[in-house]
Short mmCIF file of N, CA and C and ligand atoms in Angstrom, two decimals:
data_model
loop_
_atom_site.label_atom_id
_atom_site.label_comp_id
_atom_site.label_asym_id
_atom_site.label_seq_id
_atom_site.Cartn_x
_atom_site.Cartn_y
_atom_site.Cartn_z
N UNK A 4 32.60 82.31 13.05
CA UNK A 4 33.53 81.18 13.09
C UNK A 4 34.29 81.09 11.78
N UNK A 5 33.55 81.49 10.51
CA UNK A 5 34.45 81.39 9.28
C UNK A 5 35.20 82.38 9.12
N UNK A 6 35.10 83.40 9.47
CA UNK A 6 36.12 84.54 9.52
C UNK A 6 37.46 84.08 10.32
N UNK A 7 36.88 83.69 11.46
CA UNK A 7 38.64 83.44 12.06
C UNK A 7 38.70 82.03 12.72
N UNK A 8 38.06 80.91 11.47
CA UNK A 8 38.62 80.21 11.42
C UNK A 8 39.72 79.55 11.43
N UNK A 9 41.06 80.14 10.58
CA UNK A 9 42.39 79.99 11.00
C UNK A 9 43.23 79.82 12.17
N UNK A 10 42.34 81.14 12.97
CA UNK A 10 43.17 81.48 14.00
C UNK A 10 42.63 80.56 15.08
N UNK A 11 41.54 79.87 15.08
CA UNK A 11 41.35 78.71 15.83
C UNK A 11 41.87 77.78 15.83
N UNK A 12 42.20 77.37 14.64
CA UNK A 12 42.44 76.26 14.12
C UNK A 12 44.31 76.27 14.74
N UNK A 13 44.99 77.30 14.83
CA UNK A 13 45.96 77.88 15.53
C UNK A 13 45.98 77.31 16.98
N UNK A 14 45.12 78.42 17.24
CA UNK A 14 44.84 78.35 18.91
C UNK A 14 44.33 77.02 19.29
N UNK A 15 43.44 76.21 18.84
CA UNK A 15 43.23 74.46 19.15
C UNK A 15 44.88 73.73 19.24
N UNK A 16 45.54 74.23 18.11
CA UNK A 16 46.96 73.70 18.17
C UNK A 16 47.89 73.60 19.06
N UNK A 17 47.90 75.72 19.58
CA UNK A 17 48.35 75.25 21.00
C UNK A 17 47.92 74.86 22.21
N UNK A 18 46.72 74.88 21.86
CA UNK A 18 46.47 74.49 23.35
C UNK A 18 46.65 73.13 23.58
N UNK A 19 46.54 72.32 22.69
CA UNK A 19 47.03 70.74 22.67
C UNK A 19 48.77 70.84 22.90
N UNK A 20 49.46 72.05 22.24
CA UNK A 20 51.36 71.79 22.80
C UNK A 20 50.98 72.12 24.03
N UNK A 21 50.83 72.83 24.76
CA UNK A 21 50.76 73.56 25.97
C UNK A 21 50.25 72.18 27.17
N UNK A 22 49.03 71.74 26.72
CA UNK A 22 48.83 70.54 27.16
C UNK A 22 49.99 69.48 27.29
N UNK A 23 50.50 68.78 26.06
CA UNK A 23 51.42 68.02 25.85
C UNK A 23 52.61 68.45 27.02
N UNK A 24 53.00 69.99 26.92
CA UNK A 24 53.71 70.31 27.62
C UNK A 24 53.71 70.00 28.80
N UNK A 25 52.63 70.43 29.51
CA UNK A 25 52.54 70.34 30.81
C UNK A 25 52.32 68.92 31.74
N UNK A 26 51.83 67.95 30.71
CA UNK A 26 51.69 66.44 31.03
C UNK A 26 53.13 66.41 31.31
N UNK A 27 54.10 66.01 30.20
CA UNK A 27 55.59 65.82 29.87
C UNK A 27 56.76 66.36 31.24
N UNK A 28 56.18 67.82 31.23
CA UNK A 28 57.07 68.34 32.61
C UNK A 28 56.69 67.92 33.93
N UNK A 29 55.34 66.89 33.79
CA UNK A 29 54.94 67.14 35.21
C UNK A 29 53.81 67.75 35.94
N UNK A 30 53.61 69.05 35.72
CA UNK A 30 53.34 70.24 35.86
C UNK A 30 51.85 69.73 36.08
N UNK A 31 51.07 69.10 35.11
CA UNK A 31 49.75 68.89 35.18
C UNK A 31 49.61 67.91 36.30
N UNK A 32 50.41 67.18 36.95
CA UNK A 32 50.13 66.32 37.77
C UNK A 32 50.31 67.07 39.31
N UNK A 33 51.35 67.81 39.10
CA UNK A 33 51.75 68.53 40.46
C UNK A 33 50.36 69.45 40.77
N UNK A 34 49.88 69.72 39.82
CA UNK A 34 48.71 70.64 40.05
C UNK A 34 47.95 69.86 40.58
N UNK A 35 47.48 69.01 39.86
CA UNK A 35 46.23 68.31 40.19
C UNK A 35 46.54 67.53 41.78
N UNK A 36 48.00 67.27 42.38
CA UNK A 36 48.13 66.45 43.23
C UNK A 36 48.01 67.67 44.46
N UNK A 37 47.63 69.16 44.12
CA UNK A 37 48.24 70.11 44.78
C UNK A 37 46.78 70.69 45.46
N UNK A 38 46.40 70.54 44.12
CA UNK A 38 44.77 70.39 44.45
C UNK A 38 43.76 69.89 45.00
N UNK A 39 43.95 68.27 44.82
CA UNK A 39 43.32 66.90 45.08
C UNK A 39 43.92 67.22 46.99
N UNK A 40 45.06 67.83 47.32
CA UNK A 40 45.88 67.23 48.44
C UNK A 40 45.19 68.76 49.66
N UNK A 41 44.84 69.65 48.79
CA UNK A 41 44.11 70.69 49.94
C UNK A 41 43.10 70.37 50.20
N UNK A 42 42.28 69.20 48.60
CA UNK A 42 40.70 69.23 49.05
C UNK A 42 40.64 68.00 50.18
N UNK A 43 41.83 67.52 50.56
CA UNK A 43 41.80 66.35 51.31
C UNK A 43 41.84 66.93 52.66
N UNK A 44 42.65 67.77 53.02
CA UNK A 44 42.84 68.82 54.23
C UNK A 44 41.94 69.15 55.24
N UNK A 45 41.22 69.87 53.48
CA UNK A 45 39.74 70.23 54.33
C UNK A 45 38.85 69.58 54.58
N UNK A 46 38.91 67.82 54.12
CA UNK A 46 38.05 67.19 54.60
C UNK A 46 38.53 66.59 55.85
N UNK A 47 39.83 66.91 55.75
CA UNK A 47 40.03 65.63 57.26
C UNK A 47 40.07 66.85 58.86
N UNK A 48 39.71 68.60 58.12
CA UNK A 48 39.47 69.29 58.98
C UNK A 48 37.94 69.32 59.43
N UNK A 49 37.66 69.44 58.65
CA UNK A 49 35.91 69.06 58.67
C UNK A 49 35.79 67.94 59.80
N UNK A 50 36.50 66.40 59.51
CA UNK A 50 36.47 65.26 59.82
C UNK A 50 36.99 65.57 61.38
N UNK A 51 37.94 66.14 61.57
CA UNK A 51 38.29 66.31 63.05
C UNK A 51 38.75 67.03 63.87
N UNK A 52 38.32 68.01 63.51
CA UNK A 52 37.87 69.67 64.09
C UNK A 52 36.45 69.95 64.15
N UNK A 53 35.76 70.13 62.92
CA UNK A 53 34.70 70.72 62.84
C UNK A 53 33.88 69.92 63.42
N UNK A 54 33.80 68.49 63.19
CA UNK A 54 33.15 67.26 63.30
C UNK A 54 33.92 66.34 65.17
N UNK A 55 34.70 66.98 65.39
CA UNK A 55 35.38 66.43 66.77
C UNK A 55 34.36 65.88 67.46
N UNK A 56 34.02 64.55 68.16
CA UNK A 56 33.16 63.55 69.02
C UNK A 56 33.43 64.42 70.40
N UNK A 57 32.29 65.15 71.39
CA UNK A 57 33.02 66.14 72.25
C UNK A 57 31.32 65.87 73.38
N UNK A 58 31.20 64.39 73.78
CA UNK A 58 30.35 63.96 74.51
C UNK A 58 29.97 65.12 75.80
N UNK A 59 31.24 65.12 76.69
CA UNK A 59 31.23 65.89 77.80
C UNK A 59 30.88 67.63 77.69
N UNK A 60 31.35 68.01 76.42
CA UNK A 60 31.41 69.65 77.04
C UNK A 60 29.89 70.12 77.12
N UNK A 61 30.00 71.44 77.67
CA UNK A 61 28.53 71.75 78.10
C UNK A 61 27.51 72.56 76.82
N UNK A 62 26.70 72.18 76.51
CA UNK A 62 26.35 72.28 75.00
C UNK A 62 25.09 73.64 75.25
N UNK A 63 25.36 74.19 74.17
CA UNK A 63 25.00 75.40 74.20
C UNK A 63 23.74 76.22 73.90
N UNK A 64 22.92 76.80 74.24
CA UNK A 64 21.42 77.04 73.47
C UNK A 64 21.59 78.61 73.37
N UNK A 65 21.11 78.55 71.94
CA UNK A 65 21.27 79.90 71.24
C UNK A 65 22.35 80.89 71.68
N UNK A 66 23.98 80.61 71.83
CA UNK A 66 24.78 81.02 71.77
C UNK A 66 24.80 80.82 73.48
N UNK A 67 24.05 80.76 74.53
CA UNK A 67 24.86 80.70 75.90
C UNK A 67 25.02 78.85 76.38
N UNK A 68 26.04 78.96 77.25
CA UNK A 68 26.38 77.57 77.65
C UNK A 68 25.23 77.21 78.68
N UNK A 69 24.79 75.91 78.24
CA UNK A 69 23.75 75.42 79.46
C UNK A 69 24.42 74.76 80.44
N UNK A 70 23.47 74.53 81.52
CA UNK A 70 23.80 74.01 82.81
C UNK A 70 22.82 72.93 82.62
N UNK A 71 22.98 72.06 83.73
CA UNK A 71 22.73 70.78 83.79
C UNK A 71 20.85 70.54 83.82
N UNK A 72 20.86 71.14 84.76
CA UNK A 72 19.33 71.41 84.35
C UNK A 72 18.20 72.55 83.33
N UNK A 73 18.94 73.40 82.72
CA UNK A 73 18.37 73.85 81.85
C UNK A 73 17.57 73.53 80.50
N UNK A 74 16.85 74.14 79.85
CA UNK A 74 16.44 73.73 78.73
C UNK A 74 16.54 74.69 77.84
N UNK A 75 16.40 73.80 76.46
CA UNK A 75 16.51 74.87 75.60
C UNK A 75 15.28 74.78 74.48
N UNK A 76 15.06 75.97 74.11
CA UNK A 76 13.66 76.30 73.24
C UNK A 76 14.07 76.64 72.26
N UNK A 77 14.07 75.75 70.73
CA UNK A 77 14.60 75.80 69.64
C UNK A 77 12.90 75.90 68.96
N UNK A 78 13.26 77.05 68.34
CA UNK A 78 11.87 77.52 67.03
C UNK A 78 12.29 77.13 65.84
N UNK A 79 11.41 76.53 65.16
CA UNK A 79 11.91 76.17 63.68
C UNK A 79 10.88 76.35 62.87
N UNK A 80 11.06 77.09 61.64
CA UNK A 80 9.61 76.80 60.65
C UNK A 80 9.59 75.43 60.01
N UNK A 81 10.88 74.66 59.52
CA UNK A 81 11.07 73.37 59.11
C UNK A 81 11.44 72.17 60.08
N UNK A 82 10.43 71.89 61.27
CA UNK A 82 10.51 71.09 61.68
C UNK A 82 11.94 70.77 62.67
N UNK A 83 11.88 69.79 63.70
CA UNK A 83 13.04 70.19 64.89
C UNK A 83 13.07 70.90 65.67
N UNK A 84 12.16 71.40 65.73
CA UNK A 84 11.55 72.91 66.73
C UNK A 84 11.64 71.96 68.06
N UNK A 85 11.52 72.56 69.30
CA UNK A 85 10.81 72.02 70.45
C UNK A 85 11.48 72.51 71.71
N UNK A 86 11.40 71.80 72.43
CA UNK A 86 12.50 71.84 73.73
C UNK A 86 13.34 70.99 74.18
N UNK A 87 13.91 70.93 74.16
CA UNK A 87 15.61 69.89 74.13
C UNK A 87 16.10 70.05 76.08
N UNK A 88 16.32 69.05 76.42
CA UNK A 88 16.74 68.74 77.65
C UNK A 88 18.32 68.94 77.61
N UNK A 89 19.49 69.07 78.30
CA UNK A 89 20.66 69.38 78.25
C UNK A 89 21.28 68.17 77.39
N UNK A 90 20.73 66.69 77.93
CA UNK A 90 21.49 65.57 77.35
C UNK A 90 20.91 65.59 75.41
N UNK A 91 19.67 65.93 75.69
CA UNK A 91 19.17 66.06 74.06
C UNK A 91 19.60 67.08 73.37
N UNK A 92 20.33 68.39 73.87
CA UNK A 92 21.24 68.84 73.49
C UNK A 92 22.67 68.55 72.64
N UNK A 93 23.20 67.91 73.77
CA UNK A 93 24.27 67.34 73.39
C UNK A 93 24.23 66.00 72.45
N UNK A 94 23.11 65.40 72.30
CA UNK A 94 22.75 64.38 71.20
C UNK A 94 22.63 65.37 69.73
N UNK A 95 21.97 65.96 70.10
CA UNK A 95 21.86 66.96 68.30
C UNK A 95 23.12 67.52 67.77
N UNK A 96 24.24 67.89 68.81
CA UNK A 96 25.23 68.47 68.63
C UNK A 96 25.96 67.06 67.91
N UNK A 97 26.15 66.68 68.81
CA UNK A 97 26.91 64.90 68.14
C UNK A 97 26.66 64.55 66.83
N UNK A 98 24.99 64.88 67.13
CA UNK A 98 24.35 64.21 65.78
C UNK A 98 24.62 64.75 64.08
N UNK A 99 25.30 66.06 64.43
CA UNK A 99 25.63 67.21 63.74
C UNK A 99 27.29 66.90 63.74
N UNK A 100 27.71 66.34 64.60
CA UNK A 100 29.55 66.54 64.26
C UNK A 100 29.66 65.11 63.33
N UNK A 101 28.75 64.03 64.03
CA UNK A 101 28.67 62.83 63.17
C UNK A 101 28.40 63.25 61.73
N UNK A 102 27.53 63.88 61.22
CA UNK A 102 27.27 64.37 59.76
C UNK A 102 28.79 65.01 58.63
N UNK A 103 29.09 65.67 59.91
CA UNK A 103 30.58 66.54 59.71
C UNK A 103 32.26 65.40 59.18
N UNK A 104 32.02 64.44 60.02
CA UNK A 104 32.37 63.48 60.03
C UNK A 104 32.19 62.55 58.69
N UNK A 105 30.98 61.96 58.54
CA UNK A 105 30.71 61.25 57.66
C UNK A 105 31.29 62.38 55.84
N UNK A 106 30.91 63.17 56.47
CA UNK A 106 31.59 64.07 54.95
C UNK A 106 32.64 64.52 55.08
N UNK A 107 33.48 64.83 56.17
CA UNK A 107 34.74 65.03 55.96
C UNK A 107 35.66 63.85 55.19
N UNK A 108 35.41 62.53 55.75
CA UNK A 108 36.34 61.81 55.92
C UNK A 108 36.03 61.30 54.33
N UNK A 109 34.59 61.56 53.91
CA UNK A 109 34.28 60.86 52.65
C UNK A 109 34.62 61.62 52.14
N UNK A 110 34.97 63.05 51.77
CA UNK A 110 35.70 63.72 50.90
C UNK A 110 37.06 63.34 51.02
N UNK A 111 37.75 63.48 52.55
CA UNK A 111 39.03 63.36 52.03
C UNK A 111 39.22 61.53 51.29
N UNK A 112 38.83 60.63 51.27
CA UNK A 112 38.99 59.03 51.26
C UNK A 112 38.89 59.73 49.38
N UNK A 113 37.79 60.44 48.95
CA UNK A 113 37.22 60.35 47.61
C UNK A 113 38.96 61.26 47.02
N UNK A 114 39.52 62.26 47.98
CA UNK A 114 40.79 63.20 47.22
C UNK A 114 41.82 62.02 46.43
N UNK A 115 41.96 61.16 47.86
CA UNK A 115 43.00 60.32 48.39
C UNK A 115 42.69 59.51 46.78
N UNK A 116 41.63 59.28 46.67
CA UNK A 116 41.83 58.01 44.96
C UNK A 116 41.71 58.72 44.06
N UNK A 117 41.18 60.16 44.03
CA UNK A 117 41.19 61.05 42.51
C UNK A 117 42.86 61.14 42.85
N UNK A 118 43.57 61.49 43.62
CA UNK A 118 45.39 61.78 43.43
C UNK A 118 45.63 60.63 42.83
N UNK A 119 45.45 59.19 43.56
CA UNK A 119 46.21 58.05 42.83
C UNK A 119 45.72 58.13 41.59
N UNK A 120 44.50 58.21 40.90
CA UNK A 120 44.20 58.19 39.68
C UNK A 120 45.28 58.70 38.93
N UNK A 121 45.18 60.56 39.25
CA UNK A 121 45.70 61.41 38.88
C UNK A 121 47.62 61.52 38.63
N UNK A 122 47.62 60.07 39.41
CA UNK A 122 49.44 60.17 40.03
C UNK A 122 49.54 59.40 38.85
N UNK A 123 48.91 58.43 38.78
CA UNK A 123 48.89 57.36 37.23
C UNK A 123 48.99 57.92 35.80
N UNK A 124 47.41 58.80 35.83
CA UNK A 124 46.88 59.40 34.36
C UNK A 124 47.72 60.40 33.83
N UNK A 125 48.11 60.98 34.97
CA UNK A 125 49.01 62.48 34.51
C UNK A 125 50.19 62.13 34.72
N UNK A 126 51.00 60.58 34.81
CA UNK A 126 52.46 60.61 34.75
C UNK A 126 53.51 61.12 33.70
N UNK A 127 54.32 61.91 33.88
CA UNK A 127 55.44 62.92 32.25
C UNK A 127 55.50 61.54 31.95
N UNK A 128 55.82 60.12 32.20
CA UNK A 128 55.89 58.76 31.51
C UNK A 128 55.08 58.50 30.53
N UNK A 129 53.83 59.29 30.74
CA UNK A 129 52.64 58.87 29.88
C UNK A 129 52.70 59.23 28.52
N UNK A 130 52.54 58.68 27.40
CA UNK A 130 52.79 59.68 26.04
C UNK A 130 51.33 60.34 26.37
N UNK A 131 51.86 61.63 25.13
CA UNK A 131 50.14 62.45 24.93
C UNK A 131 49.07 61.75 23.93
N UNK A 132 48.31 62.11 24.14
CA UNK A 132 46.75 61.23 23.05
C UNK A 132 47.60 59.71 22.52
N UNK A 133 47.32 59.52 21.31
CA UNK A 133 46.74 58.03 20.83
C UNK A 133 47.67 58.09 19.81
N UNK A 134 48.61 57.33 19.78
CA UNK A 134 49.04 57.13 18.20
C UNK A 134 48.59 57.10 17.31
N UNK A 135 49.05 57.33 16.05
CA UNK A 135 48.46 57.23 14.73
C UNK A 135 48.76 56.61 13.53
N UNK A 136 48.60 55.93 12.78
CA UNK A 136 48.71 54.64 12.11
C UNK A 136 48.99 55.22 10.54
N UNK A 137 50.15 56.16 10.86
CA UNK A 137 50.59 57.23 9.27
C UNK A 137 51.78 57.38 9.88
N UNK A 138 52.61 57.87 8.79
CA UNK A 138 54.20 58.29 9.09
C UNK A 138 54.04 59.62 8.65
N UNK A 139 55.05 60.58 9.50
CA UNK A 139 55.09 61.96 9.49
C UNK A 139 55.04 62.54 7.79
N UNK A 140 54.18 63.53 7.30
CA UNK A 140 54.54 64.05 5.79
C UNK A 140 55.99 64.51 6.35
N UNK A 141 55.96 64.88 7.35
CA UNK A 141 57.36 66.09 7.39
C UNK A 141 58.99 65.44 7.66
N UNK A 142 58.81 64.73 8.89
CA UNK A 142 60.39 63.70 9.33
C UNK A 142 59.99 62.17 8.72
N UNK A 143 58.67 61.82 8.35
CA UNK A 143 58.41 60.87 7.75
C UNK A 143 58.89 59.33 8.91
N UNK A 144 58.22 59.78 9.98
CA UNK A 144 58.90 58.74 11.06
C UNK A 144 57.33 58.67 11.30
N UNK A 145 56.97 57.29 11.87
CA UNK A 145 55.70 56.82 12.61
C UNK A 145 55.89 57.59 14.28
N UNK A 146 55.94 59.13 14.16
CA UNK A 146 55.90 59.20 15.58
C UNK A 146 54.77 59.97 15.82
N UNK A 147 53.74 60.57 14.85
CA UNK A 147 52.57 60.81 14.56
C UNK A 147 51.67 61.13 16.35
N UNK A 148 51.01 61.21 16.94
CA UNK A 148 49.97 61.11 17.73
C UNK A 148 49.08 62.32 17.87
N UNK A 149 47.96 62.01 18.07
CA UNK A 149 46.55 62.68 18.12
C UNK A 149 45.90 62.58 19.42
N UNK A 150 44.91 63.90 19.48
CA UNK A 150 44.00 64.00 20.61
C UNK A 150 43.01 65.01 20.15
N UNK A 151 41.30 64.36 20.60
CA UNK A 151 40.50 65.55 20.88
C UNK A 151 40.94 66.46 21.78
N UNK A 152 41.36 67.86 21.57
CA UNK A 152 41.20 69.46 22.22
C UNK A 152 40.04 70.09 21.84
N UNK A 153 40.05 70.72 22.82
CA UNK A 153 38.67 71.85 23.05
C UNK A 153 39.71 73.04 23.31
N UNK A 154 39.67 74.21 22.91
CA UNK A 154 40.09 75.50 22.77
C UNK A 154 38.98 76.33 23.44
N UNK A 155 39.16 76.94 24.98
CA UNK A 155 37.44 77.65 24.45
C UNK A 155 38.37 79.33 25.05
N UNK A 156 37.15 80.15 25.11
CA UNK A 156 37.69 81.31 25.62
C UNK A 156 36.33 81.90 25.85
N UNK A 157 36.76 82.86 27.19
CA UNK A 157 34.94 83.51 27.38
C UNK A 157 35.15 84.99 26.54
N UNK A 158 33.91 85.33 26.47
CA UNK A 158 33.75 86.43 26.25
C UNK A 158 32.29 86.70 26.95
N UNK A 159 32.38 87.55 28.02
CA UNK A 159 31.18 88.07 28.52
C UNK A 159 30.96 86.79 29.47
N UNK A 160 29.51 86.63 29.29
CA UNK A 160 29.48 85.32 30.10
C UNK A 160 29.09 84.10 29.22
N UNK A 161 29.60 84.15 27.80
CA UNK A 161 29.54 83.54 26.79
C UNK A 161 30.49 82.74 26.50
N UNK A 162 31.02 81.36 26.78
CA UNK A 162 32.33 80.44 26.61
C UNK A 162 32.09 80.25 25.37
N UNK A 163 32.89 80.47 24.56
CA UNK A 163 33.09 79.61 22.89
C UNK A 163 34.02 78.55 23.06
N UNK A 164 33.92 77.36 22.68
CA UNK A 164 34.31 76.31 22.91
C UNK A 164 35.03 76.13 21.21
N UNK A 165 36.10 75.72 20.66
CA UNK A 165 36.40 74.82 19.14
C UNK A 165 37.04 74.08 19.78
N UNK A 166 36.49 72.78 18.66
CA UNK A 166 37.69 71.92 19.37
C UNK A 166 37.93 70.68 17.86
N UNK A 167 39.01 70.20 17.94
CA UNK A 167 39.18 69.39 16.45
C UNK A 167 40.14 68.50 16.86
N UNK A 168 40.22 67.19 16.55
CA UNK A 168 41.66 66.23 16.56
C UNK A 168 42.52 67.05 16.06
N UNK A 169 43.94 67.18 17.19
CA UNK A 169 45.28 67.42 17.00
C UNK A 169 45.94 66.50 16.78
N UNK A 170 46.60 66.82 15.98
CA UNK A 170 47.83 65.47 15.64
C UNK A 170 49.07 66.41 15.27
N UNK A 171 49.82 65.38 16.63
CA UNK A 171 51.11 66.13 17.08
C UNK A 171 52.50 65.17 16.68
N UNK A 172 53.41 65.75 15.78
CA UNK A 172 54.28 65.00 15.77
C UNK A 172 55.60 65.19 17.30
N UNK A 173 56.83 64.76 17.00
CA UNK A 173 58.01 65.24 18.03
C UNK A 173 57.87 66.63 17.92
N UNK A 174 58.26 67.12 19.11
CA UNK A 174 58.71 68.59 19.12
C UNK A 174 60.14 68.93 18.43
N UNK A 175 60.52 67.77 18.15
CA UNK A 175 61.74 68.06 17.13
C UNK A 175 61.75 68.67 15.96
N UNK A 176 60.69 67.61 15.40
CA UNK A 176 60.11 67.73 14.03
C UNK A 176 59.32 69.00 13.95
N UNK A 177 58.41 68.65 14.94
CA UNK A 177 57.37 70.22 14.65
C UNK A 177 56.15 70.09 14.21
N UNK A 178 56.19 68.94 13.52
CA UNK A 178 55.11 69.00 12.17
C UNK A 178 53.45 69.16 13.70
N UNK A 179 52.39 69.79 13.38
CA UNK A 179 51.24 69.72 13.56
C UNK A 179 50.32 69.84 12.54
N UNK A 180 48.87 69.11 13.21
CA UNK A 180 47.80 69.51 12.01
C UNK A 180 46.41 69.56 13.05
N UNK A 181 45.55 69.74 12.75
CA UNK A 181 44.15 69.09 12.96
C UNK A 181 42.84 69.22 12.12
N UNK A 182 42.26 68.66 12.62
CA UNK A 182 40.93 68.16 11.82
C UNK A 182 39.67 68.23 12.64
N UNK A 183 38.68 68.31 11.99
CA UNK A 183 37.74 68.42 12.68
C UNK A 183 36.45 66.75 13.15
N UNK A 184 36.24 66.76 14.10
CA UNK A 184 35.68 65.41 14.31
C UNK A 184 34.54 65.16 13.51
N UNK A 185 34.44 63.92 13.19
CA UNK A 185 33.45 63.89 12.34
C UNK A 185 31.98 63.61 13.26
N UNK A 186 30.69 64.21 12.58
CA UNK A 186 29.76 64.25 13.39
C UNK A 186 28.64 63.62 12.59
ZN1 ZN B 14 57.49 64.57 12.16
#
């Protein structure tokens, strides 16, 4: 770490512009809304496809369709084992799309408020990190602001993580610095 210290201390830098950046354009929100909006998809496919309420059709034992009077002989080492009548069939099946159901719809309901969060937290309206209560050394304007970044990068299956308060002036100005948190 003391050897290329510098170049962290670099790389923490941009990754806080790059950040800044991508808040500012947008970009971080479109993602996250892009994201949040497939994992909703698949819950409301789950919710009413996978999970579809399907009382009538003829329910199936070990891959063939039963008939009205048949039974079916389910082996289990964990319990549920037995013999199932056609209608107790079709109760386990239910009982199984209901499950499908209850988690589809609760994933997509859970997407649906991480986006609004996300539509809020990640607005380009939003400034980046926290103001700071100093005027620029460089344009000498109070437009100063800071944020904890984490910089990491893998190597192997080894993540190195640095991370230090950035403090970012305008992109006009230019000026950056950071510091390390105190511990
Ligand atoms: Zn400045």
């Amino acid at each position: 770490m003391a050897a290329d210290g510098s170049n962290m201390t670099h790389a923490v830098i941009e990754t806080a512009v790059k950040e800044r950046n991508r808040l500012h354009t947008g970009r971080s929100r479109i993602t996250a809304l892009v994201v949040l909006g497939f994992l909703g998809a698949i819950g409301l496919f789950l919710a009413l496809v996978v999970g579809k309420a399907d009382a009538n059709t003829a329910p199936t034992c070990d891959g063939r369709t039963m008939t009205r009077h048949s039974e079916c002989r389910i082996w289990s080492n964990h319990g549920g084992g037995g013999t199932y009548s056609y209608d107790e069939m079709i109760d386990r099946r239910e009982s199984s799309h209901q499950v499908w159901r209850v988690v589809g719809f609760g994933g997509a309901a859970l997407a649906v408020v991480l986006m609004a969060v996300s539509a809020t937290k990640l607005d380009p309206k939003r400034p980046w990190g926290k103001p700071v209560d100093a005027s620029c050394p460089r344009c000498h304007q109070p437009t100063l602001r800071e944020k904890l970044t984490v910089h990491s990068i893998s190597k192997g299956r080894t993540t190195y993580r640095y991370s230090g308060i950035v403090t970012l002036c305008t992109p006009v100005c230019g000026f950056t610095s950071v510091r390390q948190r105190q511990r």
